[in-house]
Each structure stands twice: as C-alpha cells, then as structure tokens.
CSV table of C-alpha atoms and ligand atoms in Angstrom, one decimal:
chain,number,residue,atom,x,y,z
A,231,MET,CA,2.0,-5.3,26.5
A,232,ARG,CA,0.1,-6.4,23.3
A,233,LYS,CA,1.5,-6.8,19.9
A,234,VAL,CA,-0.5,-7.4,16.7
A,235,VAL,CA,1.4,-9.4,14.1
A,236,LYS,CA,0.5,-9.5,10.5
A,237,PHE,CA,2.1,-12.0,8.1
A,238,GLY,CA,2.1,-11.3,4.4
A,239,GLY,CA,1.4,-13.9,1.7
A,240,SER,CA,5.0,-14.9,1.0
A,241,SER,CA,5.4,-15.4,4.8
A,242,LEU,CA,2.6,-18.0,4.7
A,243,ALA,CA,3.0,-19.5,1.3
A,244,SER,CA,4.0,-23.0,2.5
A,245,ALA,CA,4.3,-25.2,5.6
A,246,GLU,CA,7.9,-24.1,6.0
A,247,GLN,CA,6.9,-20.4,6.1
A,248,PHE,CA,4.1,-21.2,8.6
A,249,LYS,CA,6.7,-22.8,10.8
A,250,LYS,CA,8.8,-19.7,10.8
A,251,ALA,CA,5.8,-17.6,11.6
A,252,LYS,CA,4.9,-19.8,14.5
A,253,GLU,CA,8.4,-19.6,15.9
A,254,ILE,CA,8.3,-15.8,15.7
A,255,ILE,CA,4.9,-15.7,17.4
A,256,MET,CA,5.9,-18.1,20.2
A,257,ALA,CA,9.2,-16.3,20.8
A,258,ASP,CA,7.3,-13.4,22.4
A,259,SER,CA,4.2,-13.9,24.6
A,260,GLU,CA,3.0,-10.4,23.7
A,261,ARG,CA,2.3,-11.4,20.1
A,262,LYS,CA,-1.4,-12.1,20.9
A,263,PHE,CA,-3.3,-11.1,17.8
A,264,VAL,CA,-2.3,-12.6,14.5
A,265,VAL,CA,-3.5,-11.3,11.1
A,266,PRO,CA,-2.7,-13.6,8.2
A,267,SER,CA,-2.8,-13.0,4.4
A,268,ALA,CA,-3.6,-15.7,1.9
A,269,PRO,CA,-0.8,-18.0,0.8
A,270,GLY,CA,1.4,-16.0,-1.6
A,271,LYS,CA,4.1,-17.1,-4.1
A,272,ARG,CA,6.4,-20.0,-3.1
A,273,ASN,CA,8.8,-19.0,-5.9
A,274,ALA,CA,9.0,-16.4,-8.6
A,275,LYS,CA,6.9,-18.4,-11.1
A,276,ASP,CA,4.2,-19.3,-8.5
A,277,THR,CA,0.7,-17.8,-8.4
A,278,LYS,CA,-0.8,-16.2,-5.3
A,279,VAL,CA,-3.9,-18.0,-4.0
A,280,THR,CA,-5.8,-14.7,-4.2
A,281,ASP,CA,-5.2,-14.6,-7.9
A,282,MET,CA,-6.2,-18.3,-8.3
A,283,LEU,CA,-9.5,-17.5,-6.5
A,284,TYR,CA,-10.2,-14.5,-8.8
A,285,ALA,CA,-9.5,-16.7,-11.8
A,286,CYS,CA,-11.6,-19.6,-10.5
A,287,TYR,CA,-14.5,-17.3,-9.7
A,288,GLU,CA,-14.4,-15.8,-13.2
A,289,THR,CA,-14.8,-19.3,-14.6
A,290,ALA,CA,-17.8,-19.9,-12.2
A,291,GLU,CA,-19.4,-16.7,-13.2
A,292,LYS,CA,-19.3,-17.8,-16.9
A,293,GLU,CA,-21.0,-20.9,-15.8
A,294,GLU,CA,-18.1,-23.0,-16.9
A,295,ASP,CA,-16.5,-25.9,-15.0
A,296,PHE,CA,-14.4,-24.3,-12.2
A,297,LYS,CA,-13.8,-27.5,-10.3
A,298,PRO,CA,-10.2,-28.1,-11.6
A,299,GLN,CA,-9.3,-24.6,-10.5
A,300,LEU,CA,-10.9,-25.1,-7.1
A,301,LYS,CA,-9.0,-28.4,-6.7
A,302,ALA,CA,-5.7,-26.6,-7.3
A,303,ILE,CA,-6.5,-24.1,-4.6
A,304,LYS,CA,-7.5,-26.9,-2.3
A,305,ALA,CA,-4.1,-28.6,-3.0
A,306,ARG,CA,-2.3,-25.4,-1.9
A,307,TYR,CA,-4.0,-25.6,1.6
A,308,GLU,CA,-3.6,-29.4,1.8
A,309,GLU,CA,0.1,-29.1,1.2
A,310,ILE,CA,0.3,-26.7,4.2
A,311,ILE,CA,-1.9,-28.8,6.5
A,312,LYS,CA,0.1,-31.9,5.6
A,313,GLY,CA,3.5,-30.2,6.0
A,314,LEU,CA,2.4,-29.0,9.5
A,315,SER,CA,1.1,-32.5,10.4
A,316,LEU,CA,-2.3,-31.1,11.4
A,317,THR,CA,-5.4,-33.1,11.8
A,318,LEU,CA,-7.6,-30.6,10.1
A,319,SER,CA,-10.0,-31.0,7.2
A,320,LEU,CA,-11.2,-28.1,5.0
A,321,ASP,CA,-13.5,-30.3,3.0
A,322,SER,CA,-16.8,-28.9,4.4
A,323,GLU,CA,-15.5,-25.4,4.0
A,324,LEU,CA,-14.5,-26.1,0.4
A,325,LYS,CA,-18.0,-27.6,-0.2
A,326,THR,CA,-19.6,-24.3,1.0
A,327,ILE,CA,-17.2,-22.3,-1.2
A,328,GLU,CA,-18.1,-24.4,-4.2
A,329,ALA,CA,-21.8,-23.9,-3.5
A,330,ASN,CA,-21.4,-20.2,-3.1
A,331,PHE,CA,-19.4,-19.9,-6.3
A,332,LYS,CA,-22.2,-21.6,-8.1
A,333,LYS,CA,-24.6,-19.1,-6.5
A,334,LYS,CA,-22.3,-16.3,-7.7
A,335,ALA,CA,-21.6,-15.0,-4.2
A,336,GLY,CA,-19.4,-12.3,-5.6
A,337,ARG,CA,-15.8,-11.6,-6.6
A,338,ASP,CA,-14.9,-10.2,-3.2
A,339,TYR,CA,-16.3,-13.2,-1.4
A,340,ALA,CA,-14.2,-15.4,-3.7
A,341,ALA,CA,-11.0,-13.5,-3.0
A,342,SER,CA,-11.6,-13.3,0.7
A,343,ARG,CA,-11.6,-17.1,1.0
A,344,GLY,CA,-7.9,-17.0,0.7
A,345,GLU,CA,-7.4,-15.3,3.9
A,346,TYR,CA,-10.4,-17.1,5.5
A,347,LEU,CA,-8.9,-20.6,5.0
A,348,ASN,CA,-5.4,-19.5,5.9
A,349,GLY,CA,-6.8,-18.0,9.1
A,350,ILE,CA,-8.5,-21.3,10.0
A,351,ILE,CA,-5.2,-23.2,9.5
A,352,MET,CA,-3.3,-20.6,11.5
A,353,ALA,CA,-5.7,-20.6,14.4
A,354,HIS,CA,-5.7,-24.4,14.5
A,355,TYR,CA,-1.8,-24.4,14.3
A,356,LEU,CA,-1.4,-21.9,17.1
A,357,LYS,CA,-4.4,-22.9,19.2
A,358,TYR,CA,-5.6,-19.4,19.0
A,359,THR,CA,-9.3,-18.3,18.7
A,360,PHE,CA,-10.5,-17.8,15.1
A,361,ILE,CA,-12.5,-14.6,14.5
A,362,ASP,CA,-14.2,-14.2,11.1
A,363,PRO,CA,-13.6,-10.6,10.0
A,364,ALA,CA,-17.2,-10.5,8.4
A,365,GLU,CA,-18.4,-10.3,12.0
A,366,VAL,CA,-16.2,-7.5,13.2
A,367,ILE,CA,-15.0,-5.4,10.3
A,368,PHE,CA,-17.5,-3.3,8.5
A,369,PHE,CA,-18.0,-1.2,5.4
A,370,ASP,CA,-21.0,1.1,4.6
A,371,GLU,CA,-23.4,0.8,1.7
A,372,ASN,CA,-20.9,2.5,-0.6
A,373,GLY,CA,-18.2,0.1,0.3
A,374,GLU,CA,-16.3,2.7,2.4
A,375,PHE,CA,-14.6,1.3,5.6
A,376,ASP,CA,-16.8,2.1,8.6
A,377,ALA,CA,-14.1,2.9,11.2
A,378,GLU,CA,-16.4,3.7,14.1
A,379,LYS,CA,-18.6,0.7,14.0
A,380,THR,CA,-15.7,-1.6,13.4
A,381,ASN,CA,-13.8,-0.2,16.3
A,382,THR,CA,-16.7,-0.5,18.7
A,383,VAL,CA,-17.5,-4.1,17.7
A,384,LEU,CA,-13.9,-5.3,17.2
A,385,SER,CA,-12.5,-3.9,20.5
A,386,ALA,CA,-15.5,-5.4,22.5
A,387,ARG,CA,-14.9,-8.8,20.9
A,388,LEU,CA,-11.2,-8.7,21.3
A,389,GLU,CA,-11.4,-7.6,24.9
A,390,LYS,CA,-12.9,-11.0,25.7
A,391,THR,CA,-10.3,-12.9,23.7
A,392,GLU,CA,-6.8,-13.5,25.1
A,393,ARG,CA,-5.3,-14.6,21.8
A,394,ALA,CA,-6.9,-14.6,18.3
A,395,VAL,CA,-6.3,-15.0,14.6
A,396,ILE,CA,-8.2,-12.5,12.5
A,397,PRO,CA,-7.7,-13.0,8.7
A,398,GLY,CA,-6.8,-9.9,6.7
A,399,PHE,CA,-8.2,-8.2,3.7
A,400,TYR,CA,-12.0,-8.4,4.2
A,401,GLY,CA,-15.1,-7.5,6.2
A,402,SER,CA,-18.7,-7.2,5.5
A,403,LEU,CA,-21.3,-4.7,4.0
A,404,PRO,CA,-24.4,-3.7,6.0
A,405,ASP,CA,-26.4,-6.5,4.2
A,406,GLY,CA,-23.8,-9.1,5.4
A,407,THR,CA,-22.1,-9.7,2.0
A,408,VAL,CA,-18.3,-10.0,2.1
A,409,HIS,CA,-16.4,-7.0,0.9
A,410,THR,CA,-12.6,-6.6,0.6
A,411,PHE,CA,-10.1,-3.8,0.8
A,412,SER,CA,-8.0,-3.1,-2.2
A,413,ARG,CA,-5.1,-5.5,-3.0
A,414,GLY,CA,-2.6,-5.9,-0.3
A,415,GLY,CA,-5.4,-4.9,2.2
A,416,SER,CA,-4.3,-7.3,5.0
A,417,ASP,CA,-1.9,-4.6,6.1
A,418,VAL,CA,-5.0,-2.4,6.7
A,419,THR,CA,-6.7,-5.1,8.7
A,420,GLY,CA,-3.5,-5.4,10.9
A,421,SER,CA,-3.7,-1.7,11.6
A,422,ILE,CA,-7.4,-1.8,12.4
A,423,VAL,CA,-6.8,-4.7,14.9
A,424,ALA,CA,-3.8,-2.8,16.4
A,425,LYS,CA,-6.1,0.2,17.0
A,426,ALA,CA,-8.9,-1.9,18.5
A,427,VAL,CA,-6.7,-3.6,21.1
A,428,LYS,CA,-4.6,-0.5,21.7
A,429,ALA,CA,-1.6,-2.4,20.8
A,430,ASP,CA,1.9,-1.3,21.8
A,431,VAL,CA,3.3,-2.3,18.5
A,432,TYR,CA,1.9,-3.4,15.1
A,433,GLU,CA,4.5,-5.8,13.6
A,434,ASN,CA,4.1,-6.3,9.9
A,435,TRP,CA,6.1,-9.4,8.8
A,436,THR,CA,7.0,-9.6,5.2
A,437,ASP,CA,9.8,-10.8,3.0
A,438,VAL,CA,12.1,-7.9,3.1
A,439,SER,CA,13.9,-6.3,6.1
A,440,GLY,CA,11.9,-3.0,6.0
A,441,PHE,CA,12.0,-0.1,3.7
A,442,LEU,CA,14.9,0.8,1.5
A,443,ILE,CA,16.1,4.3,0.7
A,444,ALA,CA,15.5,3.7,-3.0
A,445,ASP,CA,14.0,1.2,-5.3
A,446,PRO,CA,16.4,-1.8,-5.5
A,447,ARG,CA,15.4,-2.2,-9.2
A,448,ILE,CA,17.2,1.1,-9.8
A,449,ILE,CA,19.8,1.2,-7.1
A,450,GLU,CA,21.9,-1.9,-6.5
A,451,ASN,CA,21.7,-3.0,-2.8
A,452,PRO,CA,20.3,0.3,-1.4
A,453,GLU,CA,20.6,1.0,2.3
A,454,GLY,CA,17.6,0.3,4.6
A,455,ILE,CA,15.6,2.9,6.5
A,456,GLU,CA,15.7,2.4,10.3
A,457,THR,CA,13.1,4.9,11.3
A,458,ILE,CA,10.5,6.8,9.2
A,459,THR,CA,7.6,9.0,10.3
A,460,TYR,CA,4.0,8.3,9.1
A,461,ARG,CA,4.1,11.5,7.1
A,462,GLU,CA,7.4,10.7,5.4
A,463,LEU,CA,6.0,7.2,4.6
A,464,ARG,CA,2.8,8.7,3.2
A,465,GLU,CA,4.9,10.8,0.8
A,466,LEU,CA,7.0,7.9,-0.3
A,467,SER,CA,4.2,5.3,-0.7
A,468,TYR,CA,2.1,7.9,-2.7
A,469,MET,CA,5.1,8.1,-5.0
A,470,GLY,CA,5.2,4.4,-5.5
A,471,ALA,CA,7.3,2.9,-2.7
A,472,GLY,CA,5.7,-0.5,-2.1
A,473,VAL,CA,6.0,-2.9,0.8
A,474,PHE,CA,3.2,-1.4,2.9
A,475,HIS,CA,-0.4,-0.5,1.9
A,476,GLU,CA,-0.9,3.3,1.9
A,477,ASP,CA,-4.2,3.2,3.8
A,478,ALA,CA,-2.7,1.1,6.6
A,479,ILE,CA,-1.2,4.1,8.3
A,480,PHE,CA,-4.5,5.8,9.1
A,481,PRO,CA,-6.0,3.6,11.9
A,482,VAL,CA,-2.8,3.6,14.0
A,483,ARG,CA,-1.6,7.1,13.2
A,484,LYS,CA,-4.0,8.9,15.5
A,485,GLU,CA,-3.3,6.3,18.3
A,486,GLY,CA,0.4,6.8,18.0
A,487,ILE,CA,1.0,3.0,17.7
A,488,PRO,CA,4.4,2.3,16.0
A,489,ILE,CA,4.6,0.0,13.1
A,490,ASN,CA,7.6,-2.3,12.8
A,491,ILE,CA,8.2,-3.8,9.3
A,492,ARG,CA,10.1,-7.1,9.8
A,493,ASN,CA,11.4,-10.0,7.7
A,494,THR,CA,10.0,-13.4,8.4
A,495,ASN,CA,13.0,-15.0,6.7
A,496,SER,CA,15.5,-12.9,8.8
A,497,PRO,CA,13.8,-12.2,12.1
A,498,GLU,CA,17.0,-11.0,13.7
A,499,ASP,CA,17.0,-7.9,11.6
A,500,ASN,CA,15.4,-4.8,13.2
A,501,GLY,CA,13.5,-3.8,10.1
A,502,THR,CA,12.0,-0.4,9.8
A,503,TRP,CA,10.1,1.5,12.5
A,504,ILE,CA,7.3,3.7,11.3
A,505,VAL,CA,6.5,6.3,14.1
A,506,GLY,CA,4.5,9.5,14.7
A,507,SER,CA,7.5,11.6,15.5
A,508,THR,CA,10.9,11.0,16.6
A,509,CYS,CA,13.9,12.9,17.9
A,510,GLN,CA,16.0,10.2,16.2
A,511,LYS,CA,17.9,11.8,13.3
A,512,SER,CA,17.9,9.9,10.2
A,513,LYS,CA,21.3,8.6,9.1
A,514,TYR,CA,21.3,10.9,6.0
A,515,VAL,CA,19.6,14.2,5.2
A,516,ILE,CA,17.1,12.4,3.2
A,517,THR,CA,15.0,9.5,4.4
A,518,GLY,CA,14.0,8.1,1.1
A,519,ILE,CA,13.6,8.6,-2.7
A,520,ALA,CA,10.6,7.4,-4.7
A,521,GLY,CA,9.0,8.3,-8.0
A,522,LYS,CA,6.6,7.4,-10.7
A,523,LYS,CA,6.7,7.7,-14.5
A,524,GLY,CA,3.9,8.6,-16.8
A,525,PHE,CA,2.7,12.2,-16.2
A,526,CYS,CA,1.7,15.0,-18.5
A,527,ALA,CA,2.1,18.7,-17.8
A,528,VAL,CA,-0.5,21.0,-19.1
A,529,ASN,CA,1.0,24.4,-19.4
A,530,ILE,CA,-1.5,27.3,-19.5
A,531,GLU,CA,-0.4,30.8,-20.3
A,532,LYS,CA,-2.3,34.0,-20.0
A,533,ASP,CA,-0.9,37.5,-19.8
A,534,MET,CA,-1.7,39.2,-16.5
A,535,MET,CA,-2.9,35.9,-15.1
A,536,ASN,CA,-1.6,36.9,-11.7
A,537,ALA,CA,-4.0,39.8,-11.5
A,538,GLU,CA,-7.1,37.8,-12.5
A,539,ILE,CA,-8.9,36.7,-9.4
A,540,GLY,CA,-10.3,33.1,-9.7
A,541,PHE,CA,-8.0,32.1,-12.6
A,542,GLY,CA,-6.6,29.1,-10.8
A,543,ARG,CA,-10.1,27.9,-9.8
A,544,LYS,CA,-11.3,28.1,-13.4
A,545,VAL,CA,-8.3,26.1,-14.5
A,546,LEU,CA,-8.8,23.4,-11.9
A,547,GLN,CA,-12.5,23.4,-12.6
A,548,ALA,CA,-11.8,22.3,-16.2
A,549,PHE,CA,-10.0,19.2,-14.7
A,550,GLU,CA,-12.7,18.6,-12.1
A,551,ASP,CA,-15.5,18.7,-14.7
A,552,ASN,CA,-13.8,16.0,-16.6
A,553,GLY,CA,-13.1,13.8,-13.6
A,554,ILE,CA,-9.4,14.2,-13.6
A,555,SER,CA,-7.4,14.6,-10.4
A,556,PHE,CA,-4.2,16.6,-10.5
A,557,GLU,CA,-0.9,16.0,-8.8
A,558,HIS,CA,0.9,19.3,-8.7
A,559,VAL,CA,0.3,22.8,-9.8
A,560,PRO,CA,3.5,24.8,-10.0
A,561,SER,CA,2.9,28.4,-11.3
A,562,GLY,CA,4.6,31.5,-12.6
A,563,ILE,CA,3.4,35.1,-13.1
A,564,ASP,CA,1.7,34.4,-16.4
A,565,THR,CA,1.8,30.6,-16.5
A,566,MET,CA,0.3,27.8,-14.5
A,567,THR,CA,1.1,24.1,-15.0
A,568,VAL,CA,-1.1,21.2,-14.0
A,569,PHE,CA,0.5,17.8,-13.7
A,570,VAL,CA,-1.8,14.8,-14.3
A,571,HIS,CA,-1.5,11.1,-14.8
A,572,GLN,CA,-1.0,10.4,-18.5
A,573,ASP,CA,-3.1,7.3,-18.7
A,574,GLU,CA,-6.1,9.0,-17.0
A,575,PHE,CA,-5.7,12.2,-19.1
A,576,ILE,CA,-5.0,10.9,-22.5
A,577,HIS,CA,-8.5,9.9,-23.4
A,578,LYS,CA,-10.0,13.1,-22.1
A,579,GLU,CA,-7.3,15.5,-23.3
A,580,GLN,CA,-9.3,17.4,-25.9
A,581,LYS,CA,-12.3,17.7,-23.6
A,582,VAL,CA,-10.1,19.2,-20.9
A,583,VAL,CA,-8.5,21.6,-23.4
A,584,GLY,CA,-12.0,22.6,-24.6
A,585,SER,CA,-13.1,23.2,-21.0
A,586,LEU,CA,-10.0,25.2,-20.3
A,587,HIS,CA,-10.7,27.5,-23.2
A,588,ARG,CA,-14.2,28.0,-22.2
A,589,LEU,CA,-13.7,28.5,-18.6
A,590,ALA,CA,-10.3,30.3,-18.3
A,591,ASN,CA,-9.8,31.8,-21.8
A,592,PRO,CA,-6.0,31.4,-21.8
A,593,ASP,CA,-3.6,32.8,-24.5
A,594,SER,CA,-2.1,29.4,-25.1
A,595,ILE,CA,-2.2,25.8,-23.9
A,596,ASP,CA,0.8,23.5,-24.4
A,597,ILE,CA,0.9,19.8,-23.3
A,598,GLU,CA,4.1,17.9,-22.5
A,599,SER,CA,3.9,14.1,-22.0
A,600,ASP,CA,6.2,11.3,-20.8
A,601,LEU,CA,7.3,13.0,-17.6
A,602,ALA,CA,8.3,11.4,-14.3
A,603,LEU,CA,8.0,12.8,-10.8
A,604,ILE,CA,10.6,12.1,-8.2
A,605,ALA,CA,10.0,12.8,-4.5
A,606,VAL,CA,13.0,13.3,-2.3
A,607,VAL,CA,11.6,12.9,1.3
A,608,GLY,CA,13.3,13.6,4.6
A,609,ARG,CA,12.4,15.1,8.0
A,610,GLY,CA,16.0,16.2,8.2
A,611,MET,CA,15.7,18.6,5.2
A,612,ARG,CA,14.1,21.3,7.3
A,613,ALA,CA,17.2,21.7,9.5
A,614,THR,CA,19.7,21.4,6.7
A,615,ARG,CA,20.7,24.1,4.3
A,616,GLY,CA,21.5,23.5,0.7
A,617,THR,CA,19.5,20.3,0.2
A,618,ALA,CA,17.8,21.6,-2.9
A,619,GLY,CA,21.1,23.0,-4.2
A,620,ARG,CA,22.7,19.6,-3.8
A,621,ILE,CA,19.9,17.9,-5.7
A,622,PHE,CA,20.1,20.2,-8.6
A,623,SER,CA,23.8,20.3,-9.0
A,624,ALA,CA,23.8,16.5,-8.9
A,625,LEU,CA,21.2,16.4,-11.6
A,626,ALA,CA,23.0,19.0,-13.7
A,627,HIS,CA,26.2,16.9,-13.3
A,628,VAL,CA,24.5,13.9,-15.0
A,629,ASN,CA,22.9,16.1,-17.6
A,630,VAL,CA,19.3,15.7,-16.4
A,631,ASN,CA,17.1,18.6,-17.2
A,632,VAL,CA,14.8,19.5,-14.4
A,633,LYS,CA,11.3,20.4,-15.7
A,634,MET,CA,9.6,21.2,-12.5
A,635,ILE,CA,10.4,21.8,-8.8
A,636,ASP,CA,7.9,21.8,-6.0
A,637,GLN,CA,8.9,22.0,-2.3
A,638,GLY,CA,6.0,21.5,0.1
A,639,SER,CA,5.7,24.1,2.8
A,640,SER,CA,6.3,21.4,5.4
A,641,GLU,CA,9.8,21.1,3.9
A,642,LEU,CA,9.4,17.4,4.2
A,643,ASN,CA,9.9,16.7,0.5
A,644,ILE,CA,11.1,18.2,-2.8
A,645,ILE,CA,9.3,17.0,-5.9
A,646,ILE,CA,11.2,17.1,-9.1
A,647,GLY,CA,9.8,16.7,-12.6
A,648,VAL,CA,12.1,15.1,-15.3
A,649,ALA,CA,11.6,13.3,-18.6
A,650,ASN,CA,10.6,9.6,-18.2
A,651,ASN,CA,13.9,8.7,-19.9
A,652,ASP,CA,15.9,10.5,-17.2
A,653,PHE,CA,14.1,8.9,-14.3
A,654,GLU,CA,16.6,6.2,-13.4
A,655,THR,CA,19.6,8.4,-13.9
A,656,ALA,CA,18.1,11.1,-11.8
A,657,ILE,CA,17.4,8.7,-8.9
A,658,LYS,CA,20.9,7.3,-9.1
A,659,ALA,CA,22.4,10.8,-9.0
A,660,ILE,CA,20.3,11.8,-5.9
A,661,TYR,CA,21.1,8.6,-4.1
A,662,ASP,CA,24.8,9.0,-4.8
A,663,ILE,CA,25.0,12.5,-3.6
A,664,PHE,CA,23.1,11.9,-0.3
A,665,VAL,CA,24.0,8.3,0.6
A,666,VAL,CA,27.0,6.9,-1.3
A,667,SER,CA,29.1,10.1,-0.9
A,668,GLN,CA,28.3,10.1,2.9
A,669,LEU,CA,29.4,6.5,3.5
B,71,LIG,N1,-4.3,-11.6,-0.4
B,71,LIG,C1,-4.6,-10.2,-0.8
B,71,LIG,C2,-3.8,-9.8,-2.0
B,71,LIG,O1,-3.2,-10.6,-2.6
B,71,LIG,C3,-4.5,-9.3,0.4
B,71,LIG,C4,-3.1,-9.2,1.0
B,71,LIG,O2,-2.3,-10.1,0.8
B,71,LIG,O3,-2.9,-8.3,1.8
B,71,LIG,O4,-3.9,-8.7,-2.4
C-alpha cells in the first residue's frame, strides 16, 4: 500500500505543526510520499509565506531594497528549523534566491520558493529524499499543465524512490523556468503524485475535519460530510465550497484513487472521503449546499423564439464574441435567460446588448442584477421524490422569491437563483429542512 500525504500551509506554519505532521506520517509506514505547502498563517493576523514572497518580489522588481522583506521570510524558516532542533542551514539557498530576485527571475519563481524551502526542511526532518518539482512536473509553452510528460517522468523517478518529499504548487515550463499552479495549487501536486505512484489513498491534511454540508459562516456548526463523490464535489467547489482546489480532482479521478481530507490538529477524526462512486448512502438526501453571490440575468424575449432555428446559438454568440462565459441558460417558449458573473459582465454590458440586437434581433432585453445562485447537491436526490418540492416550500416559508430553477439532467443538483439579499436566508432554510429537521 502507498499513501500520498499533502499538508497544507496551516499544517506546516510552525515547528509545532511540523511535529504534528511528522507524528502523522510516522504513525503509518504507508505514508511514503509527502507534498508540503509553504508555511501558512500561525494565527488569524499572520501572513502566509507565499504572500510575503509575492510582496518581496514586487519590491525587487521595482529595484527597491527587498532585503528586509527577505529577512522576515528567512526568519519564518529559521524559527521552524530551530524549533525542530535541526542542523540545517538555508543560507546558501537564500543567497541564490536573493540573486535570482535581483535578476528578476519571475513572480512564479518567487512564490514557489515557499514550498521549495519548506520541502527541504521537511525532507531533512523526515530523512526522506527531496525531489524538486521543477524536474518532474511540467507545463507547456502556454502554461498549461502537461499531464502526460509529467506522469511519465514523475512515475519513473518515484519508482526508484522509496520515500520522498515533493514540494507542492509548482513545476517548470519547457525552457526550464519555474511556473506555478493557481493559488492553493499544492492540492493539485498531491493529486499528480498520487496518480504517478498509483497510490491507494491521497490524504490531504488541512485545518478542518473535512467538508461541511454548508458554509460555517452562514450556518452555525454545520454537520460534516462523510463521503462525497468526485462529481458532487465538483458541483460544490464550482459553487464556492473551499477547502480543496477544484483542479485537484482530475488527476486521481480517472485512476479511481480516493481522497481523504483530514485534520492535522485532530487526526483521530475520519474526515471526508472523496470517491468515484459509492453504494454508501449519504446521511441526508442532500450531500451539500453551496452558492455564490454576484450574478446578472440577461432576459431576452422574442415572440415565436421557440420556432426560430439557431436562436439560442445567436444569443450565446453575442456573449462569446465579447469574451463572456455564461453560467446557466434557463429558457421558456418566448424567453431565454443567460446568467453571467456581474463583475465580468458589467463593463461589457452595452456591447453585449448591441451584439444581441444585431445577432438575434429580440423584441426586448431586460437585465436584472445582484442575484445569487445556490446549488443543492446530492447523489441521493435521484432516488428521492419531492426534493425540489421541499426546497421550494422551505423557501416560500421564509419569504424568499425564487427567480430561477435549473435541475441538471443528472439529477445530482438543483440550482436556484435568488436575490443577493436572500442568499443567507435561503441557505439556512434549505439546511433546516434537509438536515436540522432530520436530526
Ligand atoms: N502556497 C500556495 C498558496 O498559498 C499554494 C498552496 O498552499 O497550496 O496558494
């Protein structure tokens, strides 16, 4: 058995946290491949090392004195090294970093040093082999992740390595320059490593005991999710549920490697299992609720629209021509509504309206702003009658007006559009009806 364990920034923010991580790793000999993030926040007011690096590099780019900022970064690592009583010096590494900052080696290079240095410490602390991701994780000329090349090189390299530390978040471009994933990208590295070693489990250690049914900023003490499928998770993360990087599902999904989200500060908790499919029923009809504010609905009306072949294409063309992606397109006989992100749309609004008139020649266009979308997700919905009915009666009960309904054909989720102002009330009502009233 082989397990890949990824530790997030808060799990490695201090020597104390490093000790917890080591204890977890040593408690199971199958935890052979470790993917660390850069040191995160030690407390609510603290700054992540990644953010310190971005700021430091910005100063270097302006050709101003960045040494005090680099010194503060160095201090973060030295505190960890000292707290772990290691005989390790990062002096020469920091000299190289300083020289490369002066040479303007790039923002991505700068940010990646957070994981790089933490990986050196971790490898030293565990006595595992250190592998620089720049040698084994690749992006193409356009900065897109090169899955094939990476998997070939990385699996060959790891086959020869019994136990290794592979820092998260970055790899290299064809010309050798360092390139990073988007923020939170160490989750993606963990998934790539899990695929390369054909891991039995990808454990993702963070500071919460897995996913919660709803956002704890809206619902006080929401229940946790024990098991969730990749598809359900995709729906929820797309709608804003945090904890795990959206793209991290893809490398392991095809291989059927389960992901276990665990809490470094509470390792006895089972956390959440993310799996391909399961016969395990979720405790409730719904698995989770997530949502986002800040959408606009563009309502397009045209008599006999239903009979006009190509009308939908012309409408969507108007959005495409202006570089705007759409979220949902509910339609009626003579109306079609396109949901878009307000902040993306707002600057191009009149251009899109112009294109719509030109391309689709509608009778009228009406725009509604400040809308929120809520996704109610659950594999259990397919087998349960009345789910939609319960959602809508719960919303009617708390006086929330439903502006849009969209149920995907997979019956995995129901998407509801409400006014931004009703967002929290709506989520509470849905949580109450499916979770609280079932307790
Ligand atoms: N350190 C990077 C960030 O703060 C990547 C990660 O932690 O996953 O975004």
